[in-house]
Amino acid sequence: MEDNTNLFWFGFLVEFVFILAIVKLVDAGSKSNGKLDAERNRLKRDYQRLEQELQLKTELMQENLRLQALRQRTDQVMQQPHQLELLSPEPATSETLELQAALQKENDRLSQECLRLQQALQQQEIALTTTLRHSLFKQLQVLFTHYPSVNKIIETRPDLPAKNVVPMFVPLENLVQSWGYEQIGAVWEQVAYDPTLHQPDTPDIEAGELVYVRFVGYRDGSIVLSPAKVSRTLTKTIGA
């Protein structure tokens, strides 16, 4: 009877923590999104500025080439006014070729700068998204790590009142999966203790020693976001 009462109050407490965490999630999300939007807008402005500059210089190059051709034809007409019908474009002068080369070089530079800004924008978005997700995970860490343990107990004792709390955690589980986070261990699973992945309940547990997982952990690739909590004995109760 005492176990049922404890689980009932734990379910009530988890529900309260869940609601509080969602409020923090919304607040943290709005702040992080503001930073993301500001940085994205800055990079987009730089990209648009370079695009305009590239377009302007391209038009300038084309205009200079037209002026060079017109000047050559005008000089030719002035020198040979009676042979207009025989006129043909003269080969480009060294000055024209140098101008073309300089403008082409500038055009290539601007194109590379535009590409660099596009790549920087993509990398910045990825970095900010990763930071935001890690921050949100930290806010909801207790819910993420305790849900599997609660679910395991409900599976073995479906008569407990805490079963009404379990459906509330399903969206969180789906969220972690959509982020690609990997779960460390399974509830009540016996594993070899790994200090890089596990958090022991006593400091004398040594690497390689068999332990039981009480609360799962999570990692994002090589980054351990939350180590799994382990102990030598398997206690099928809810506790820190």
PDB file of C-alpha atoms in Angstrom:
ATOM      1  CA  MET A   1       0.000   0.000   0.000  1.00  0.00           C
ATOM      2  CA  GLU A   2       2.855   2.341   0.834  1.00  0.00           C
ATOM      3  CA  ASP A   3       4.478   1.628  -2.556  1.00  0.00           C
ATOM      4  CA  ASN A   4       1.216   2.533  -4.325  1.00  0.00           C
ATOM      5  CA  THR A   5       0.985   5.803  -2.432  1.00  0.00           C
ATOM      6  CA  ASN A   6       4.581   6.694  -3.231  1.00  0.00           C
ATOM      7  CA  LEU A   7       4.079   5.997  -6.912  1.00  0.00           C
ATOM      8  CA  PHE A   8       0.880   8.009  -6.944  1.00  0.00           C
ATOM      9  CA  TRP A   9       2.636  11.044  -5.518  1.00  0.00           C
ATOM     10  CA  PHE A  10       5.567  10.475  -7.846  1.00  0.00           C
ATOM     11  CA  GLY A  11       3.170  10.542 -10.779  1.00  0.00           C
ATOM     12  CA  PHE A  12       1.696  13.801  -9.524  1.00  0.00           C
ATOM     13  CA  LEU A  13       5.186  15.268  -9.064  1.00  0.00           C
ATOM     14  CA  VAL A  14       6.289  14.179 -12.553  1.00  0.00           C
ATOM     15  CA  GLU A  15       3.211  15.796 -14.063  1.00  0.00           C
ATOM     16  CA  PHE A  16       3.997  19.052 -12.274  1.00  0.00           C
ATOM     17  CA  VAL A  17       7.665  18.933 -13.358  1.00  0.00           C
ATOM     18  CA  PHE A  18       6.555  18.185 -16.914  1.00  0.00           C
ATOM     19  CA  ILE A  19       4.330  21.263 -17.052  1.00  0.00           C
ATOM     20  CA  LEU A  20       7.057  23.441 -15.532  1.00  0.00           C
ATOM     21  CA  ALA A  21       9.625  22.098 -17.994  1.00  0.00           C
ATOM     22  CA  ILE A  22       7.354  22.841 -20.954  1.00  0.00           C
ATOM     23  CA  VAL A  23       7.090  26.459 -19.794  1.00  0.00           C
ATOM     24  CA  LYS A  24      10.868  26.668 -19.621  1.00  0.00           C
ATOM     25  CA  LEU A  25      11.085  24.947 -22.998  1.00  0.00           C
ATOM     26  CA  VAL A  26       8.923  27.593 -24.624  1.00  0.00           C
ATOM     27  CA  ASP A  27      10.893  30.387 -22.973  1.00  0.00           C
ATOM     28  CA  ALA A  28      14.276  28.916 -23.884  1.00  0.00           C
ATOM     29  CA  GLY A  29      13.086  28.157 -27.394  1.00  0.00           C
ATOM     30  CA  SER A  30      11.929  31.711 -27.987  1.00  0.00           C
ATOM     31  CA  LYS A  31      15.253  33.155 -26.808  1.00  0.00           C
ATOM     32  CA  SER A  32      17.333  30.704 -28.847  1.00  0.00           C
ATOM     33  CA  ASN A  33      15.160  31.210 -31.919  1.00  0.00           C
ATOM     34  CA  GLY A  34      15.731  34.960 -31.600  1.00  0.00           C
ATOM     35  CA  LYS A  35      19.492  34.470 -31.743  1.00  0.00           C
ATOM     36  CA  LEU A  36      19.143  32.056 -34.654  1.00  0.00           C
ATOM     37  CA  ASP A  37      16.940  34.461 -36.605  1.00  0.00           C
ATOM     38  CA  ALA A  38      19.288  37.407 -35.960  1.00  0.00           C
ATOM     39  CA  GLU A  39      22.341  35.490 -37.188  1.00  0.00           C
ATOM     40  CA  ARG A  40      20.479  34.098 -40.190  1.00  0.00           C
ATOM     41  CA  ASN A  41      19.265  37.568 -41.170  1.00  0.00           C
ATOM     42  CA  ARG A  42      22.792  38.989 -40.904  1.00  0.00           C
ATOM     43  CA  LEU A  43      24.229  36.296 -43.171  1.00  0.00           C
ATOM     44  CA  LYS A  44      21.379  36.693 -45.637  1.00  0.00           C
ATOM     45  CA  ARG A  45      21.976  40.463 -45.796  1.00  0.00           C
ATOM     46  CA  ASP A  46      25.683  39.874 -46.500  1.00  0.00           C
ATOM     47  CA  TYR A  47      24.804  37.337 -49.178  1.00  0.00           C
ATOM     48  CA  GLN A  48      22.299  39.704 -50.837  1.00  0.00           C
ATOM     49  CA  ARG A  49      24.810  42.548 -50.716  1.00  0.00           C
ATOM     50  CA  LEU A  50      27.431  40.441 -52.471  1.00  0.00           C
ATOM     51  CA  GLU A  51      24.909  39.283 -55.057  1.00  0.00           C
ATOM     52  CA  GLN A  52      24.049  42.905 -55.848  1.00  0.00           C
ATOM     53  CA  GLU A  53      27.723  43.813 -56.038  1.00  0.00           C
ATOM     54  CA  LEU A  54      28.382  40.869 -58.340  1.00  0.00           C
ATOM     55  CA  GLN A  55      25.493  41.883 -60.610  1.00  0.00           C
ATOM     56  CA  LEU A  56      26.683  45.486 -60.702  1.00  0.00           C
ATOM     57  CA  LYS A  57      30.246  44.550 -61.608  1.00  0.00           C
ATOM     58  CA  THR A  58      29.034  42.148 -64.286  1.00  0.00           C
ATOM     59  CA  GLU A  59      26.942  44.897 -65.862  1.00  0.00           C
ATOM     60  CA  LEU A  60      29.901  47.263 -65.610  1.00  0.00           C
ATOM     61  CA  MET A  61      32.150  44.780 -67.404  1.00  0.00           C
ATOM     62  CA  GLN A  62      29.626  44.350 -70.198  1.00  0.00           C
ATOM     63  CA  GLU A  63      29.208  48.123 -70.533  1.00  0.00           C
ATOM     64  CA  ASN A  64      32.977  48.664 -70.689  1.00  0.00           C
ATOM     65  CA  LEU A  65      33.290  46.053 -73.411  1.00  0.00           C
ATOM     66  CA  ARG A  66      30.560  47.767 -75.424  1.00  0.00           C
ATOM     67  CA  LEU A  67      32.256  51.140 -74.992  1.00  0.00           C
ATOM     68  CA  GLN A  68      35.605  49.716 -76.098  1.00  0.00           C
ATOM     69  CA  ALA A  69      34.044  48.242 -79.231  1.00  0.00           C
ATOM     70  CA  LEU A  70      32.208  51.496 -79.991  1.00  0.00           C
ATOM     71  CA  ARG A  71      35.383  53.546 -79.527  1.00  0.00           C
ATOM     72  CA  GLN A  72      37.320  51.313 -81.897  1.00  0.00           C
ATOM     73  CA  ARG A  73      34.656  51.520 -84.558  1.00  0.00           C
ATOM     74  CA  THR A  74      34.398  55.322 -84.151  1.00  0.00           C
ATOM     75  CA  ASP A  75      38.155  55.754 -84.578  1.00  0.00           C
ATOM     76  CA  GLN A  76      38.100  53.567 -87.629  1.00  0.00           C
ATOM     77  CA  VAL A  77      35.271  55.560 -89.185  1.00  0.00           C
ATOM     78  CA  MET A  78      37.100  58.842 -88.590  1.00  0.00           C
ATOM     79  CA  GLN A  79      40.234  57.505 -90.250  1.00  0.00           C
ATOM     80  CA  GLN A  80      38.474  55.936 -93.229  1.00  0.00           C
ATOM     81  CA  PRO A  81      35.202  57.831 -93.824  1.00  0.00           C
ATOM     82  CA  HIS A  82      34.791  56.449 -97.372  1.00  0.00           C
ATOM     83  CA  GLN A  83      35.125  52.774 -96.479  1.00  0.00           C
ATOM     84  CA  LEU A  84      32.410  52.429 -93.828  1.00  0.00           C
ATOM     85  CA  GLU A  85      30.920  49.379 -95.513  1.00  0.00           C
ATOM     86  CA  LEU A  86      34.266  47.571 -95.315  1.00  0.00           C
ATOM     87  CA  LEU A  87      34.720  48.114 -91.599  1.00  0.00           C
ATOM     88  CA  SER A  88      35.186  45.071 -89.409  1.00  0.00           C
ATOM     89  CA  PRO A  89      35.869  44.836 -85.664  1.00  0.00           C
ATOM     90  CA  GLU A  90      39.544  45.056 -84.779  1.00  0.00           C
ATOM     91  CA  PRO A  91      41.121  42.568 -82.401  1.00  0.00           C
ATOM     92  CA  ALA A  92      40.849  43.502 -78.745  1.00  0.00           C
ATOM     93  CA  THR A  93      43.660  45.715 -77.509  1.00  0.00           C
ATOM     94  CA  SER A  94      45.926  44.796 -74.592  1.00  0.00           C
ATOM     95  CA  GLU A  95      44.104  47.374 -72.463  1.00  0.00           C
ATOM     96  CA  THR A  96      40.770  45.714 -73.172  1.00  0.00           C
ATOM     97  CA  LEU A  97      42.163  42.273 -72.414  1.00  0.00           C
ATOM     98  CA  GLU A  98      43.600  43.489 -69.121  1.00  0.00           C
ATOM     99  CA  LEU A  99      40.251  45.028 -68.195  1.00  0.00           C
ATOM    100  CA  GLN A 100      38.444  41.817 -69.073  1.00  0.00           C
ATOM    101  CA  ALA A 101      40.878  39.764 -66.997  1.00  0.00           C
ATOM    102  CA  ALA A 102      40.541  42.092 -64.004  1.00  0.00           C
ATOM    103  CA  LEU A 103      36.751  42.065 -64.163  1.00  0.00           C
ATOM    104  CA  GLN A 104      36.680  38.290 -64.555  1.00  0.00           C
ATOM    105  CA  LYS A 105      38.940  37.910 -61.536  1.00  0.00           C
ATOM    106  CA  GLU A 106      36.653  40.140 -59.477  1.00  0.00           C
ATOM    107  CA  ASN A 107      33.647  38.213 -60.726  1.00  0.00           C
ATOM    108  CA  ASP A 108      35.233  34.923 -59.614  1.00  0.00           C
ATOM    109  CA  ARG A 109      36.096  36.401 -56.223  1.00  0.00           C
ATOM    110  CA  LEU A 110      32.531  37.545 -55.618  1.00  0.00           C
ATOM    111  CA  SER A 111      31.157  34.174 -56.706  1.00  0.00           C
ATOM    112  CA  GLN A 112      33.438  32.401 -54.243  1.00  0.00           C
ATOM    113  CA  GLU A 113      32.433  34.828 -51.494  1.00  0.00           C
ATOM    114  CA  CYS A 114      28.746  34.161 -52.159  1.00  0.00           C
ATOM    115  CA  LEU A 115      29.381  30.410 -51.957  1.00  0.00           C
ATOM    116  CA  ARG A 116      31.323  30.848 -48.724  1.00  0.00           C
ATOM    117  CA  LEU A 117      28.469  32.818 -47.177  1.00  0.00           C
ATOM    118  CA  GLN A 118      25.960  30.146 -48.187  1.00  0.00           C
ATOM    119  CA  GLN A 119      28.084  27.444 -46.550  1.00  0.00           C
ATOM    120  CA  ALA A 120      28.624  29.583 -43.445  1.00  0.00           C
ATOM    121  CA  LEU A 121      24.874  30.132 -43.143  1.00  0.00           C
ATOM    122  CA  GLN A 122      24.197  26.391 -43.344  1.00  0.00           C
ATOM    123  CA  GLN A 123      26.911  25.565 -40.799  1.00  0.00           C
ATOM    124  CA  GLN A 124      25.669  28.285 -38.451  1.00  0.00           C
ATOM    125  CA  GLU A 125      22.118  26.952 -38.627  1.00  0.00           C
ATOM    126  CA  ILE A 126      23.325  23.419 -37.830  1.00  0.00           C
ATOM    127  CA  ALA A 127      25.435  24.629 -34.889  1.00  0.00           C
ATOM    128  CA  LEU A 128      22.638  26.747 -33.441  1.00  0.00           C
ATOM    129  CA  THR A 129      20.116  23.929 -33.857  1.00  0.00           C
ATOM    130  CA  THR A 130      22.440  21.514 -32.035  1.00  0.00           C
ATOM    131  CA  THR A 131      22.975  24.011 -29.213  1.00  0.00           C
ATOM    132  CA  LEU A 132      19.245  24.601 -28.904  1.00  0.00           C
ATOM    133  CA  ARG A 133      18.499  20.874 -28.734  1.00  0.00           C
ATOM    134  CA  HIS A 134      21.161  20.275 -26.072  1.00  0.00           C
ATOM    135  CA  SER A 135      19.738  23.148 -24.036  1.00  0.00           C
ATOM    136  CA  LEU A 136      16.197  21.805 -24.299  1.00  0.00           C
ATOM    137  CA  PHE A 137      17.376  18.309 -23.370  1.00  0.00           C
ATOM    138  CA  LYS A 138      19.035  19.687 -20.256  1.00  0.00           C
ATOM    139  CA  GLN A 139      15.791  21.424 -19.283  1.00  0.00           C
ATOM    140  CA  LEU A 140      13.823  18.160 -19.646  1.00  0.00           C
ATOM    141  CA  GLN A 141      16.559  15.716 -18.651  1.00  0.00           C
ATOM    142  CA  VAL A 142      14.714  14.288 -15.634  1.00  0.00           C
ATOM    143  CA  LEU A 143      11.675  13.482 -17.747  1.00  0.00           C
ATOM    144  CA  PHE A 144      13.717  11.902 -20.538  1.00  0.00           C
ATOM    145  CA  THR A 145      15.726   9.658 -18.179  1.00  0.00           C
ATOM    146  CA  HIS A 146      12.942   8.674 -15.744  1.00  0.00           C
ATOM    147  CA  TYR A 147      10.208   7.909 -18.262  1.00  0.00           C
ATOM    148  CA  PRO A 148      11.618   4.472 -19.290  1.00  0.00           C
ATOM    149  CA  SER A 149      11.870   3.437 -15.605  1.00  0.00           C
ATOM    150  CA  VAL A 150       8.287   4.481 -14.901  1.00  0.00           C
ATOM    151  CA  ASN A 151       7.136   2.695 -18.034  1.00  0.00           C
ATOM    152  CA  LYS A 152       8.987  -0.488 -17.001  1.00  0.00           C
ATOM    153  CA  ILE A 153       7.309  -0.535 -13.594  1.00  0.00           C
ATOM    154  CA  ILE A 154       3.892   0.036 -15.160  1.00  0.00           C
ATOM    155  CA  GLU A 155       4.504  -2.919 -17.494  1.00  0.00           C
ATOM    156  CA  THR A 156       5.142  -5.212 -14.522  1.00  0.00           C
ATOM    157  CA  ARG A 157       2.426  -3.697 -12.317  1.00  0.00           C
ATOM    158  CA  PRO A 158      -0.354  -2.291 -14.522  1.00  0.00           C
ATOM    159  CA  ASP A 159      -2.622  -1.833 -11.494  1.00  0.00           C
ATOM    160  CA  LEU A 160      -0.578   1.139 -10.237  1.00  0.00           C
ATOM    161  CA  PRO A 161      -2.237   4.575 -10.539  1.00  0.00           C
ATOM    162  CA  ALA A 162       0.937   5.972 -12.131  1.00  0.00           C
ATOM    163  CA  LYS A 163      -0.085   4.287 -15.399  1.00  0.00           C
ATOM    164  CA  ASN A 164      -2.119   7.419 -16.164  1.00  0.00           C
ATOM    165  CA  VAL A 165       1.112   9.425 -16.354  1.00  0.00           C
ATOM    166  CA  VAL A 166       2.809   7.259 -19.001  1.00  0.00           C
ATOM    167  CA  PRO A 167       0.934   8.627 -22.077  1.00  0.00           C
ATOM    168  CA  MET A 168       2.217  12.105 -21.239  1.00  0.00           C
ATOM    169  CA  PHE A 169       5.779  11.008 -22.001  1.00  0.00           C
ATOM    170  CA  VAL A 170       5.172   9.569 -25.463  1.00  0.00           C
ATOM    171  CA  PRO A 171       5.715  12.938 -27.283  1.00  0.00           C
ATOM    172  CA  LEU A 172       9.012  13.379 -25.421  1.00  0.00           C
ATOM    173  CA  GLU A 173      10.195   9.934 -26.473  1.00  0.00           C
ATOM    174  CA  ASN A 174       9.304  10.712 -30.089  1.00  0.00           C
ATOM    175  CA  LEU A 175      11.128  14.043 -29.826  1.00  0.00           C
ATOM    176  CA  VAL A 176      14.382  12.415 -28.687  1.00  0.00           C
ATOM    177  CA  GLN A 177      14.156   9.868 -31.499  1.00  0.00           C
ATOM    178  CA  SER A 178      13.590  12.605 -34.085  1.00  0.00           C
ATOM    179  CA  TRP A 179      16.754  14.340 -32.856  1.00  0.00           C
ATOM    180  CA  GLY A 180      18.752  11.144 -33.426  1.00  0.00           C
ATOM    181  CA  TYR A 181      19.804  10.810 -29.781  1.00  0.00           C
ATOM    182  CA  GLU A 182      20.920   7.311 -28.727  1.00  0.00           C
ATOM    183  CA  GLN A 183      19.662   5.795 -25.490  1.00  0.00           C
ATOM    184  CA  ILE A 184      22.362   4.461 -23.146  1.00  0.00           C
ATOM    185  CA  GLY A 185      21.263   1.146 -21.661  1.00  0.00           C
ATOM    186  CA  ALA A 186      17.833  -0.290 -20.938  1.00  0.00           C
ATOM    187  CA  VAL A 187      15.972  -0.252 -17.631  1.00  0.00           C
ATOM    188  CA  TRP A 188      17.010  -3.145 -15.303  1.00  0.00           C
ATOM    189  CA  GLU A 189      19.517  -4.378 -17.901  1.00  0.00           C
ATOM    190  CA  GLN A 190      22.740  -5.906 -16.552  1.00  0.00           C
ATOM    191  CA  VAL A 191      25.817  -4.393 -18.196  1.00  0.00           C
ATOM    192  CA  ALA A 192      29.544  -4.012 -17.636  1.00  0.00           C
ATOM    193  CA  TYR A 193      30.258  -0.724 -15.890  1.00  0.00           C
ATOM    194  CA  ASP A 194      31.784   1.882 -18.212  1.00  0.00           C
ATOM    195  CA  PRO A 195      32.774   5.128 -16.453  1.00  0.00           C
ATOM    196  CA  THR A 196      32.383   7.054 -19.711  1.00  0.00           C
ATOM    197  CA  LEU A 197      28.725   6.018 -20.092  1.00  0.00           C
ATOM    198  CA  HIS A 198      27.497   5.219 -16.583  1.00  0.00           C
ATOM    199  CA  GLN A 199      27.009   7.077 -13.304  1.00  0.00           C
ATOM    200  CA  PRO A 200      27.381   4.695 -10.303  1.00  0.00           C
ATOM    201  CA  ASP A 201      25.410   5.043  -7.084  1.00  0.00           C
ATOM    202  CA  THR A 202      28.578   4.277  -5.086  1.00  0.00           C
ATOM    203  CA  PRO A 203      32.147   5.417  -5.849  1.00  0.00           C
ATOM    204  CA  ASP A 204      33.741   1.964  -5.354  1.00  0.00           C
ATOM    205  CA  ILE A 205      32.297   0.385  -8.525  1.00  0.00           C
ATOM    206  CA  GLU A 206      35.139  -0.508 -10.899  1.00  0.00           C
ATOM    207  CA  ALA A 207      35.242  -0.566 -14.699  1.00  0.00           C
ATOM    208  CA  GLY A 208      34.007  -3.872 -16.132  1.00  0.00           C
ATOM    209  CA  GLU A 209      32.054  -4.797 -13.005  1.00  0.00           C
ATOM    210  CA  LEU A 210      28.511  -6.048 -13.667  1.00  0.00           C
ATOM    211  CA  VAL A 211      25.864  -3.494 -12.709  1.00  0.00           C
ATOM    212  CA  TYR A 212      22.171  -2.876 -13.314  1.00  0.00           C
ATOM    213  CA  VAL A 213      20.740   0.128 -15.158  1.00  0.00           C
ATOM    214  CA  ARG A 214      18.232   1.986 -12.965  1.00  0.00           C
ATOM    215  CA  PHE A 215      17.776   5.045 -15.186  1.00  0.00           C
ATOM    216  CA  VAL A 216      18.789   5.218 -18.836  1.00  0.00           C
ATOM    217  CA  GLY A 217      21.102   7.849 -20.284  1.00  0.00           C
ATOM    218  CA  TYR A 218      21.393   9.552 -23.668  1.00  0.00           C
ATOM    219  CA  ARG A 219      24.127  10.636 -26.018  1.00  0.00           C
ATOM    220  CA  ASP A 220      24.358  12.634 -29.226  1.00  0.00           C
ATOM    221  CA  GLY A 221      26.981  10.839 -31.274  1.00  0.00           C
ATOM    222  CA  SER A 222      30.167  10.919 -29.185  1.00  0.00           C
ATOM    223  CA  ILE A 223      28.747  13.499 -26.752  1.00  0.00           C
ATOM    224  CA  VAL A 224      27.244  11.973 -23.593  1.00  0.00           C
ATOM    225  CA  LEU A 225      24.313  14.200 -22.678  1.00  0.00           C
ATOM    226  CA  SER A 226      23.303  12.190 -19.616  1.00  0.00           C
ATOM    227  CA  PRO A 227      25.062   9.044 -18.310  1.00  0.00           C
ATOM    228  CA  ALA A 228      22.927   6.058 -17.332  1.00  0.00           C
ATOM    229  CA  LYS A 229      22.537   5.614 -13.555  1.00  0.00           C
ATOM    230  CA  VAL A 230      23.664   2.165 -12.433  1.00  0.00           C
ATOM    231  CA  SER A 231      24.019   0.144  -9.224  1.00  0.00           C
ATOM    232  CA  ARG A 232      25.231  -3.292  -8.119  1.00  0.00           C
ATOM    233  CA  THR A 233      21.784  -4.411  -7.042  1.00  0.00           C
ATOM    234  CA  LEU A 234      18.532  -4.319  -8.953  1.00  0.00           C
ATOM    235  CA  THR A 235      15.956  -2.340  -6.995  1.00  0.00           C
ATOM    236  CA  LYS A 236      12.660  -2.181  -8.834  1.00  0.00           C
ATOM    237  CA  THR A 237      11.535   1.050  -7.242  1.00  0.00           C
ATOM    238  CA  ILE A 238      11.464   4.654  -8.246  1.00  0.00           C
ATOM    239  CA  GLY A 239      14.277   6.702  -6.791  1.00  0.00           C
ATOM    240  CA  ALA A 240      17.142   9.002  -7.617  1.00  0.00           C
TER     241      ALA A 240
END
